[in-house]
PDB file of C-alpha atoms and ligand atoms in Angstrom:
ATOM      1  CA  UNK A   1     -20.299   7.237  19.463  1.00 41.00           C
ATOM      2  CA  UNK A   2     -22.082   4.141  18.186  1.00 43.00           C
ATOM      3  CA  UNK A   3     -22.026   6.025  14.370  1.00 52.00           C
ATOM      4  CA  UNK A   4     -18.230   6.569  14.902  1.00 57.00           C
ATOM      5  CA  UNK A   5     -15.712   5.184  11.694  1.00 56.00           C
ATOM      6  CA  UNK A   6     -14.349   3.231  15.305  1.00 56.00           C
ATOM      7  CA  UNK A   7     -17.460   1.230  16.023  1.00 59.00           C
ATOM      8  CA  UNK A   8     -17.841   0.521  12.510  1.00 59.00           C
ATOM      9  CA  UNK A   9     -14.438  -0.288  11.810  1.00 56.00           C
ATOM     10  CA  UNK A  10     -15.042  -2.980  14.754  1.00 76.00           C
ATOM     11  CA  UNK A  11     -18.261  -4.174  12.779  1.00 87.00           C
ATOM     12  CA  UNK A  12     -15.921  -4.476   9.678  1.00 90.00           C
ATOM     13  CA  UNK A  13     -13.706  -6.861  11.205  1.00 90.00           C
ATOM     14  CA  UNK A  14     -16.315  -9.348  13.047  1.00 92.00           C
ATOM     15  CA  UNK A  15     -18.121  -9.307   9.429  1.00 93.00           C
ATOM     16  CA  UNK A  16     -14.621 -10.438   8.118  1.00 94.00           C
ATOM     17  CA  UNK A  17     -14.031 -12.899  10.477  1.00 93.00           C
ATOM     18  CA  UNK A  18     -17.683 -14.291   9.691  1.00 95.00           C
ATOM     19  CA  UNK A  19     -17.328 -13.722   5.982  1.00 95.00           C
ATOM     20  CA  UNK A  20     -13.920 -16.118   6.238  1.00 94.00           C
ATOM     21  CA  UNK A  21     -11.267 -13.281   5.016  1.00 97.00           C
ATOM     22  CA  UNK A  22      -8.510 -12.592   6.953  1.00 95.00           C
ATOM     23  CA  UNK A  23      -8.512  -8.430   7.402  1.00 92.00           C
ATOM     24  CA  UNK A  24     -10.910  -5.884   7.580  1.00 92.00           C
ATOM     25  CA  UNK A  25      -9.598  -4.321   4.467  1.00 95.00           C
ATOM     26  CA  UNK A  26     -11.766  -6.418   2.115  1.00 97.00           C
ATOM     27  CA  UNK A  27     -14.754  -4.037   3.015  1.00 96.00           C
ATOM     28  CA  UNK A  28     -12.541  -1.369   1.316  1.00 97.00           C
ATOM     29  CA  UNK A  29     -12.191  -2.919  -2.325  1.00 98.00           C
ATOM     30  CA  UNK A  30     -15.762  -4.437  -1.901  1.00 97.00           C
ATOM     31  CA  UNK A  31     -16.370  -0.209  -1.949  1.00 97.00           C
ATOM     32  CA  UNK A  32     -14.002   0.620  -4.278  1.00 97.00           C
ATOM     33  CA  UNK A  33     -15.138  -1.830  -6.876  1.00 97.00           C
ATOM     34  CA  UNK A  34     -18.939  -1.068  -5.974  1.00 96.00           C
ATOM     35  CA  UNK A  35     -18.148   2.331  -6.588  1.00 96.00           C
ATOM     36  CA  UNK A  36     -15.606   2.150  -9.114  1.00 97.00           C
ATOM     37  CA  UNK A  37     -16.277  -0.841 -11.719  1.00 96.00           C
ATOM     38  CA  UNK A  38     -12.626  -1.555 -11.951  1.00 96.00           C
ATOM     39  CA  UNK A  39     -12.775  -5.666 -12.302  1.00 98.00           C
ATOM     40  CA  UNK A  40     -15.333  -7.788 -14.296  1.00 97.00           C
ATOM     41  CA  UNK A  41     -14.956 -12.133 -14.177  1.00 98.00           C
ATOM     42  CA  UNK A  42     -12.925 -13.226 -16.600  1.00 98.00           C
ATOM     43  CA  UNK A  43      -9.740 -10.539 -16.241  1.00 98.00           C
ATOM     44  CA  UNK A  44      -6.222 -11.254 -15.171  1.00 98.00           C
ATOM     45  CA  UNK A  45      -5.740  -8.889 -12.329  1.00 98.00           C
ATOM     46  CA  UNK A  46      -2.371  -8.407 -10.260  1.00 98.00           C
ATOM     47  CA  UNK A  47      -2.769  -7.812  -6.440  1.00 98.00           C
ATOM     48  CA  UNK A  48       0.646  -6.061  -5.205  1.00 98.00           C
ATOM     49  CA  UNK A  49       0.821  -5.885  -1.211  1.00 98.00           C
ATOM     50  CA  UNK A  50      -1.758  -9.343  -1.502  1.00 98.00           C
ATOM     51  CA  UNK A  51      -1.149 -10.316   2.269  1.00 98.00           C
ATOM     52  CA  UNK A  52      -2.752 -11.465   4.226  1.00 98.00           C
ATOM     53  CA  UNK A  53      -5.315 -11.836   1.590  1.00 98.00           C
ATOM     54  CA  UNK A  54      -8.226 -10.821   1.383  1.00 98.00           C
ATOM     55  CA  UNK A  55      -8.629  -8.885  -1.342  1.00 98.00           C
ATOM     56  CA  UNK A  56      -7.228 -11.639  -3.368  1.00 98.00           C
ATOM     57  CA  UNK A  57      -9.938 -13.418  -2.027  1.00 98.00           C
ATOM     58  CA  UNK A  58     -12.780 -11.174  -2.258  1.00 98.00           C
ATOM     59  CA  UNK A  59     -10.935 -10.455  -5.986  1.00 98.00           C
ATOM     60  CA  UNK A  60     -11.574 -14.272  -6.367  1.00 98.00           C
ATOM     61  CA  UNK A  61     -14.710 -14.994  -5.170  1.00 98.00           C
ATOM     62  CA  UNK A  62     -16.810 -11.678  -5.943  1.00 98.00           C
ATOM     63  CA  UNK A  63     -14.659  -9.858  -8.364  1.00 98.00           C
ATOM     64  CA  UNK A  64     -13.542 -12.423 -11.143  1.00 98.00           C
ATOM     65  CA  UNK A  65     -16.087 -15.013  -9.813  1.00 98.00           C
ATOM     66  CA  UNK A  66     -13.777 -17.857 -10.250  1.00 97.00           C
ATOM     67  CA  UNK A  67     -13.107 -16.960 -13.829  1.00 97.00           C
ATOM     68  CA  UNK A  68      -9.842 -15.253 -14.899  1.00 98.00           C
ATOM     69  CA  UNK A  69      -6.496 -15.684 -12.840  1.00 98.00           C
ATOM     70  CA  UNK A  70      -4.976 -13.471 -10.121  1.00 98.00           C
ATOM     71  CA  UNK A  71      -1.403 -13.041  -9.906  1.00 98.00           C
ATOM     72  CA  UNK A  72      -0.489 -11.907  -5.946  1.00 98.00           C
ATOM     73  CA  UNK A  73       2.214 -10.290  -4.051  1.00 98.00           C
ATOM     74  CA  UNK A  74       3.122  -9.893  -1.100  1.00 98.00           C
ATOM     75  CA  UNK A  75       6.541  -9.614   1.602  1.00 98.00           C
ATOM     76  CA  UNK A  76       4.894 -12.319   3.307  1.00 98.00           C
ATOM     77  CA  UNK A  77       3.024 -15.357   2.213  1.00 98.00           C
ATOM     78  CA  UNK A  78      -0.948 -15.054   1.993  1.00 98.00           C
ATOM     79  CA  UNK A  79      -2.846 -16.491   4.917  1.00 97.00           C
ATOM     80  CA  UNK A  80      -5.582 -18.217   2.551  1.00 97.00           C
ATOM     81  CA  UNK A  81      -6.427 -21.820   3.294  1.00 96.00           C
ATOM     82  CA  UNK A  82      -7.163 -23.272   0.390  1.00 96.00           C
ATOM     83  CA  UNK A  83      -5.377 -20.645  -2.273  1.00 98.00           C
ATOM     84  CA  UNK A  84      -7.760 -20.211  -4.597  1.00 98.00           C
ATOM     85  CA  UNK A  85      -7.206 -21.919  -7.849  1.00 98.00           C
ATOM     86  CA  UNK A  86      -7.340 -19.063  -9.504  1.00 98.00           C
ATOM     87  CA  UNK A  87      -4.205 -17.371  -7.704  1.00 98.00           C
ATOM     88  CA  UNK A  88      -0.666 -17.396  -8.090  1.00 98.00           C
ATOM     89  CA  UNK A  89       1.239 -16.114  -5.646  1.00 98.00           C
ATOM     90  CA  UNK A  90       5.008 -14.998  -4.767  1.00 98.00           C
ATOM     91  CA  UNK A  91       6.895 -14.323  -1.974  1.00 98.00           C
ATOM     92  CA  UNK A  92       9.004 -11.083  -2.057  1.00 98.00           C
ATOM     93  CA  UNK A  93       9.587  -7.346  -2.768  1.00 98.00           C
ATOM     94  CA  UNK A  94       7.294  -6.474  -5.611  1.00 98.00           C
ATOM     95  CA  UNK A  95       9.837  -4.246  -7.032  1.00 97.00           C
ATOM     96  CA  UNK A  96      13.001  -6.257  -6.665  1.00 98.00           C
ATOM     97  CA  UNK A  97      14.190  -7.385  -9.927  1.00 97.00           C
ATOM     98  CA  UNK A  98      13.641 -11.066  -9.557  1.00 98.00           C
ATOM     99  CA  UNK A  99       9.768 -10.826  -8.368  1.00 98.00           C
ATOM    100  CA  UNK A 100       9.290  -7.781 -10.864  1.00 97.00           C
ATOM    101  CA  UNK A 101      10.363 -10.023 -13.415  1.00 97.00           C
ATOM    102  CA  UNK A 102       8.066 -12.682 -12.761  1.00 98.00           C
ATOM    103  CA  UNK A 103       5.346  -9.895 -12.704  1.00 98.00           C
ATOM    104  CA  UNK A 104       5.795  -9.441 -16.263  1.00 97.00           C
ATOM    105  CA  UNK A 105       5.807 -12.987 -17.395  1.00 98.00           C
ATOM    106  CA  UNK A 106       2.520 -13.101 -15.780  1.00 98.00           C
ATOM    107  CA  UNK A 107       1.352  -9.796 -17.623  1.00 98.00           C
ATOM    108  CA  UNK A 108      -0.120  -7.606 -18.737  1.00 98.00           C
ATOM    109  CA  UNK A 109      -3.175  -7.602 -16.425  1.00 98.00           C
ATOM    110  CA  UNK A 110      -6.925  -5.843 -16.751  1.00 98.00           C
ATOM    111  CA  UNK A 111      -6.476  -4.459 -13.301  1.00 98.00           C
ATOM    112  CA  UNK A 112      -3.438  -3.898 -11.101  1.00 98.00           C
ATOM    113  CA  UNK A 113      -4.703  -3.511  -7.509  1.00 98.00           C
ATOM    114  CA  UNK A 114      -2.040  -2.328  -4.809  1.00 98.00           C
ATOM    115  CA  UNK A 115      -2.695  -2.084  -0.936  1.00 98.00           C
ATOM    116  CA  UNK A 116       0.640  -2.340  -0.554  1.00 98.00           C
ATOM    117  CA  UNK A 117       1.954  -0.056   2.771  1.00 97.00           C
ATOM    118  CA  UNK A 118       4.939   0.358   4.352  1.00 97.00           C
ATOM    119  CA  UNK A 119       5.701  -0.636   8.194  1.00 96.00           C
ATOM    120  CA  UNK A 120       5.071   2.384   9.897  1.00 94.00           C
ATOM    121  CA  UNK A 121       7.374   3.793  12.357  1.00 96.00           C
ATOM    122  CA  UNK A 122       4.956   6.722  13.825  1.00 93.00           C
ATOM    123  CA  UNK A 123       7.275   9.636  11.860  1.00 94.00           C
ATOM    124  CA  UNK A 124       4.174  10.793   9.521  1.00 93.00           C
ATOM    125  CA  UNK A 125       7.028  12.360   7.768  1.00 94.00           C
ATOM    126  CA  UNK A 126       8.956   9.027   6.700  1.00 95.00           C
ATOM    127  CA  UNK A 127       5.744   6.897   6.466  1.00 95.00           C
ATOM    128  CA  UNK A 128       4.201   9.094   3.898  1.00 95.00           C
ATOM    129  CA  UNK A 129       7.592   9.432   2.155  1.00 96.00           C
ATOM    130  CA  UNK A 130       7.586   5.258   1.900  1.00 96.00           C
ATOM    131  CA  UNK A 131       4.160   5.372   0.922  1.00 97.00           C
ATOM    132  CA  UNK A 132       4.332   7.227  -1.799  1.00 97.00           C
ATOM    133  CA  UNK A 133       7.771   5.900  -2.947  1.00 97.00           C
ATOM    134  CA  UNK A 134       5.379   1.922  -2.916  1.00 97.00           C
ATOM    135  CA  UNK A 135       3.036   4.033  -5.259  1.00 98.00           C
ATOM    136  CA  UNK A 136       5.097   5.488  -7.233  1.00 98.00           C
ATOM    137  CA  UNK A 137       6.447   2.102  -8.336  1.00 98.00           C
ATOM    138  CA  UNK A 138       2.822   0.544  -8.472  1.00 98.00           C
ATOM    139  CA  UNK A 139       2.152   3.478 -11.262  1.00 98.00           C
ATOM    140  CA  UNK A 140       5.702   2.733 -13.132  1.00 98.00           C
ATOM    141  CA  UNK A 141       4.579  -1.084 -12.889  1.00 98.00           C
ATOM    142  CA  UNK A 142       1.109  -0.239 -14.495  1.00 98.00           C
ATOM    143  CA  UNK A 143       2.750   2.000 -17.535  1.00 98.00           C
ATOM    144  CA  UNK A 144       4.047  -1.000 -18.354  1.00 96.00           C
ATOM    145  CA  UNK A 145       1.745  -3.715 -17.732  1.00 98.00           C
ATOM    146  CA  UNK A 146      -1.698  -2.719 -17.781  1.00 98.00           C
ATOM    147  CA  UNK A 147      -3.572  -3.226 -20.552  1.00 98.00           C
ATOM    148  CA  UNK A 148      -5.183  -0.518 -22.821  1.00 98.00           C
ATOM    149  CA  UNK A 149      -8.502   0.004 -21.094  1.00 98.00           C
ATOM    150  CA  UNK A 150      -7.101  -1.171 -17.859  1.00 98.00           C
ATOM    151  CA  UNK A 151      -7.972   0.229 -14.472  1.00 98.00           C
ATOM    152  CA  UNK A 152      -5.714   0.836 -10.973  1.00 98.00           C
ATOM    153  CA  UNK A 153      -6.120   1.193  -7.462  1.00 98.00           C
ATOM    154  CA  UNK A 154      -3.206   2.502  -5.192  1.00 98.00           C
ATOM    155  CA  UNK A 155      -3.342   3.246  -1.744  1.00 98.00           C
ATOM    156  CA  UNK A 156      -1.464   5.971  -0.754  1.00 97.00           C
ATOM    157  CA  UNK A 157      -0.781   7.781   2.865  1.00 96.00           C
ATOM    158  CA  UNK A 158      -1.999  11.319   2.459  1.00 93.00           C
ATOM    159  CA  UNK A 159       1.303  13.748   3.021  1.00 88.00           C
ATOM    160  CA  UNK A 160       1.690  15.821   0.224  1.00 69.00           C
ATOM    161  CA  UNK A 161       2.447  13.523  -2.430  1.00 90.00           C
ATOM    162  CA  UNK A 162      -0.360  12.145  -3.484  1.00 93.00           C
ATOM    163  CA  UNK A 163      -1.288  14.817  -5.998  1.00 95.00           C
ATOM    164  CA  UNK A 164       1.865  14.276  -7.600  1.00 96.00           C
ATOM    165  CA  UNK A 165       0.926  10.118  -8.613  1.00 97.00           C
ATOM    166  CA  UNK A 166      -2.656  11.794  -9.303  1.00 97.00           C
ATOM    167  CA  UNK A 167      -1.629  13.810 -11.807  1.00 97.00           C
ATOM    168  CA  UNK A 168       0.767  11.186 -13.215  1.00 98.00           C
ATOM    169  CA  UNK A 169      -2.189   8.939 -13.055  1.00 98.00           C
ATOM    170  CA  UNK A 170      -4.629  11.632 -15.112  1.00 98.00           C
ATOM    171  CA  UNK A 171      -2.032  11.490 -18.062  1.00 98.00           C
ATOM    172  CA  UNK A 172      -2.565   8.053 -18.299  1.00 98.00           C
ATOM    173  CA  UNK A 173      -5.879   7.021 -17.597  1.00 98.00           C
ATOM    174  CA  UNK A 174      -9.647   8.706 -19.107  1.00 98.00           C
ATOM    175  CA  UNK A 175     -10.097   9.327 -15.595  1.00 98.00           C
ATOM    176  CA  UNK A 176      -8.265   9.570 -12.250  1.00 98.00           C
ATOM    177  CA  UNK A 177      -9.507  10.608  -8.474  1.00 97.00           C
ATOM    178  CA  UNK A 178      -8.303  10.056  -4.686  1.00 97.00           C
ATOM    179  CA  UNK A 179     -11.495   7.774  -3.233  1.00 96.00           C
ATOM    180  CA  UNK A 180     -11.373   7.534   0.662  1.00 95.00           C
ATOM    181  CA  UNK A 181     -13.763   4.043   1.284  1.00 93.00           C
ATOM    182  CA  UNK A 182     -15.947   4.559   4.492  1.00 90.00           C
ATOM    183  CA  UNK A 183     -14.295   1.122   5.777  1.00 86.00           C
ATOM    184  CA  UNK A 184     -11.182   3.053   6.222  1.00 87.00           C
ATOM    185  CA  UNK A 185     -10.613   3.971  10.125  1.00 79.00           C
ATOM    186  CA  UNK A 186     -11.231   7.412  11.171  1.00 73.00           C
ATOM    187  CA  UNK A 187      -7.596   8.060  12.242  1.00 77.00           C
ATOM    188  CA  UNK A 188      -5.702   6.375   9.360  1.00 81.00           C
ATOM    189  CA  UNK A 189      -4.509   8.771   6.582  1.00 91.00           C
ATOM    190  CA  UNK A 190      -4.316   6.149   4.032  1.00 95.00           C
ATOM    191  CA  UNK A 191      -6.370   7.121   0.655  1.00 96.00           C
ATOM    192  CA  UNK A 192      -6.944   5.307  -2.305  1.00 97.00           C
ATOM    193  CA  UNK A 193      -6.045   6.585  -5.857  1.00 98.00           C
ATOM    194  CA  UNK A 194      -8.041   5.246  -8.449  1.00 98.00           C
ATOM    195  CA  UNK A 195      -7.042   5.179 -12.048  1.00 98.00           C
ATOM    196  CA  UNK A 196     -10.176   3.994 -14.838  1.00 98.00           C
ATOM    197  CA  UNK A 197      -9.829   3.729 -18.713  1.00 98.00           C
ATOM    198  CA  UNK A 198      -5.935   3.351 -19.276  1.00 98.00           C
ATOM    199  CA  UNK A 199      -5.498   5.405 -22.362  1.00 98.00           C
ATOM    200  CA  UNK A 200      -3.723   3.587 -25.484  1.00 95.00           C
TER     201      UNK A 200
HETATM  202  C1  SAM B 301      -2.424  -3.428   4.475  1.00 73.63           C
HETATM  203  S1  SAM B 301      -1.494  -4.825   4.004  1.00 73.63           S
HETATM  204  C2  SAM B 301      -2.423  -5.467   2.669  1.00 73.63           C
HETATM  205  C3  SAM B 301      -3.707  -6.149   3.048  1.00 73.63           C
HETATM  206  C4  SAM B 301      -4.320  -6.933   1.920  1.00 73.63           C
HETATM  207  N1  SAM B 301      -4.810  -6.050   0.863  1.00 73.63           N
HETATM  208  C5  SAM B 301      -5.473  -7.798   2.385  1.00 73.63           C
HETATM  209  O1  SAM B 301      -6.621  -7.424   2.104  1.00 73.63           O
HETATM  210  O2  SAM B 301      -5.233  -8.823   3.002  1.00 73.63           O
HETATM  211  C6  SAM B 301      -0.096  -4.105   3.217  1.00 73.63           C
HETATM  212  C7  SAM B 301       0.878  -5.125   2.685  1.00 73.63           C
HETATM  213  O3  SAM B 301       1.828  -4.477   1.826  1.00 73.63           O
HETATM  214  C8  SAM B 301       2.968  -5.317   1.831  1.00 73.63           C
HETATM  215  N2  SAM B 301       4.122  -4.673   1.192  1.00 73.63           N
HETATM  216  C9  SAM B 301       4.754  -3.532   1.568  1.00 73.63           C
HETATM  217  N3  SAM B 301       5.805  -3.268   0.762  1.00 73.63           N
HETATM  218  C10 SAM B 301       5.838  -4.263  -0.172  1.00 73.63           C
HETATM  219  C11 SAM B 301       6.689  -4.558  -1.272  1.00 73.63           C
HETATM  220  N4  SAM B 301       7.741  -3.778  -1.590  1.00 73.63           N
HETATM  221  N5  SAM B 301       6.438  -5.662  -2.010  1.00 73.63           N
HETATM  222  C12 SAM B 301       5.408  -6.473  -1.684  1.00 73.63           C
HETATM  223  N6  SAM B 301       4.552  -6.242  -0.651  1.00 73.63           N
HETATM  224  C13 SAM B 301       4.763  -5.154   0.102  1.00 73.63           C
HETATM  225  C14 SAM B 301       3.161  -5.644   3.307  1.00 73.63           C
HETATM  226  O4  SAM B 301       3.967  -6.770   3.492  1.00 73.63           O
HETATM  227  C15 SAM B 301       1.702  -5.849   3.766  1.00 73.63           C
HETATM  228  O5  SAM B 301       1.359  -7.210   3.802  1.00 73.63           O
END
């Protein structure tokens, strides 16, 4: 058992709690962007689903190295003591009209970044349904306002229609694949999509 996704999952969150971020999901972009490439200092990315924070952090710190801005969202306010300069940050449904709005006065970004999930309720069935709904609107958001070259990350609960965004995603980026980070717990059914190259 001491290989198990469990055990490490449990190593993932003291080594957050050491690191100073706020959730275990940090170790998940760290991954993604190893992997991945998607943000460089100097861009202007947009974190949707930002709280409590840590990937704006890690974004901030690793990512953009204190160069660039980050624009974050989130239902609930970001646990980050200081906010980093480089952050704005607002308080709300990313896809209401008000908060959308001030997305795009803030745009267009070199990344778009969404973590964004829905509460779940246990119905795998409705959860999935939300989840994809929250993606959906993260790849409507990024037709619009990511740049020519861009790149996206969604997360996504795996039901069914994730092939659907994925093949949305493939008409609009060079390339586009489903990534599953290792940091990810062994039971969870989330999976990240991951968009690279937005074409013109
Ligand atoms: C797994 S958490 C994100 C963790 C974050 N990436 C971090 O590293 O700290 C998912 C977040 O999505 C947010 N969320 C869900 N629906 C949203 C919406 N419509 N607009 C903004 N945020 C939303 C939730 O409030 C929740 O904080």
């Amino acid at each position: 058992m001491a290989n198990s996704r469990r055990d490490k999952a449990d190593s993932y969150t003291q080594r957050a709690h050491r690191e100073g971020y706020p959730a275990r999901s940090v170790y998940k972009l760290e991954e993604i962007n190893q992997t991945h490439h998607l943000i460089k200092p100097g861009d202007s990315v947009l974190d949707v689903g930002a709280a409590p924070g840590s990937w704006t952090l890690f974004t901030h710190r690793e990512l953009i190295k204190g160069k660039g801005k980050i624009v974050s969202v989130d239902l609930n306010p970001l646990n980050l003591n200081p906010v980093p300069p480089t952050v704005t940050a607002f308080v709300g449904d990313a896809f209401s009209k008000e908060i959308r709005q001030r997305l795009v006065e803030e745009g267009p970004y070199d990344a778009i970044i969404s973590d964004a999930a829905p509460m779940t309720t246990g119905n795998r069935t409705v959860d999935t349904t939300r989840s994809e709904w929250l993606a959906e609107q993260v790849v409507l958001l990024s037709q619009e306002q990511l740049k020519t070259h861009g790149n996206l990350v969604i997360k996504i609960f795996q039901g069914g229609g994730q092939e659907a965004v994925l093949k949305t995603m493939r008409t609009m980026f060079q390339k586009a694949k489903a990534f599953k980070p290792k940091a990810c717990r062994d039971d969870s059914f989330e999976i990240y999509l991951i968009g690279l190259d937005k074409k013109e």
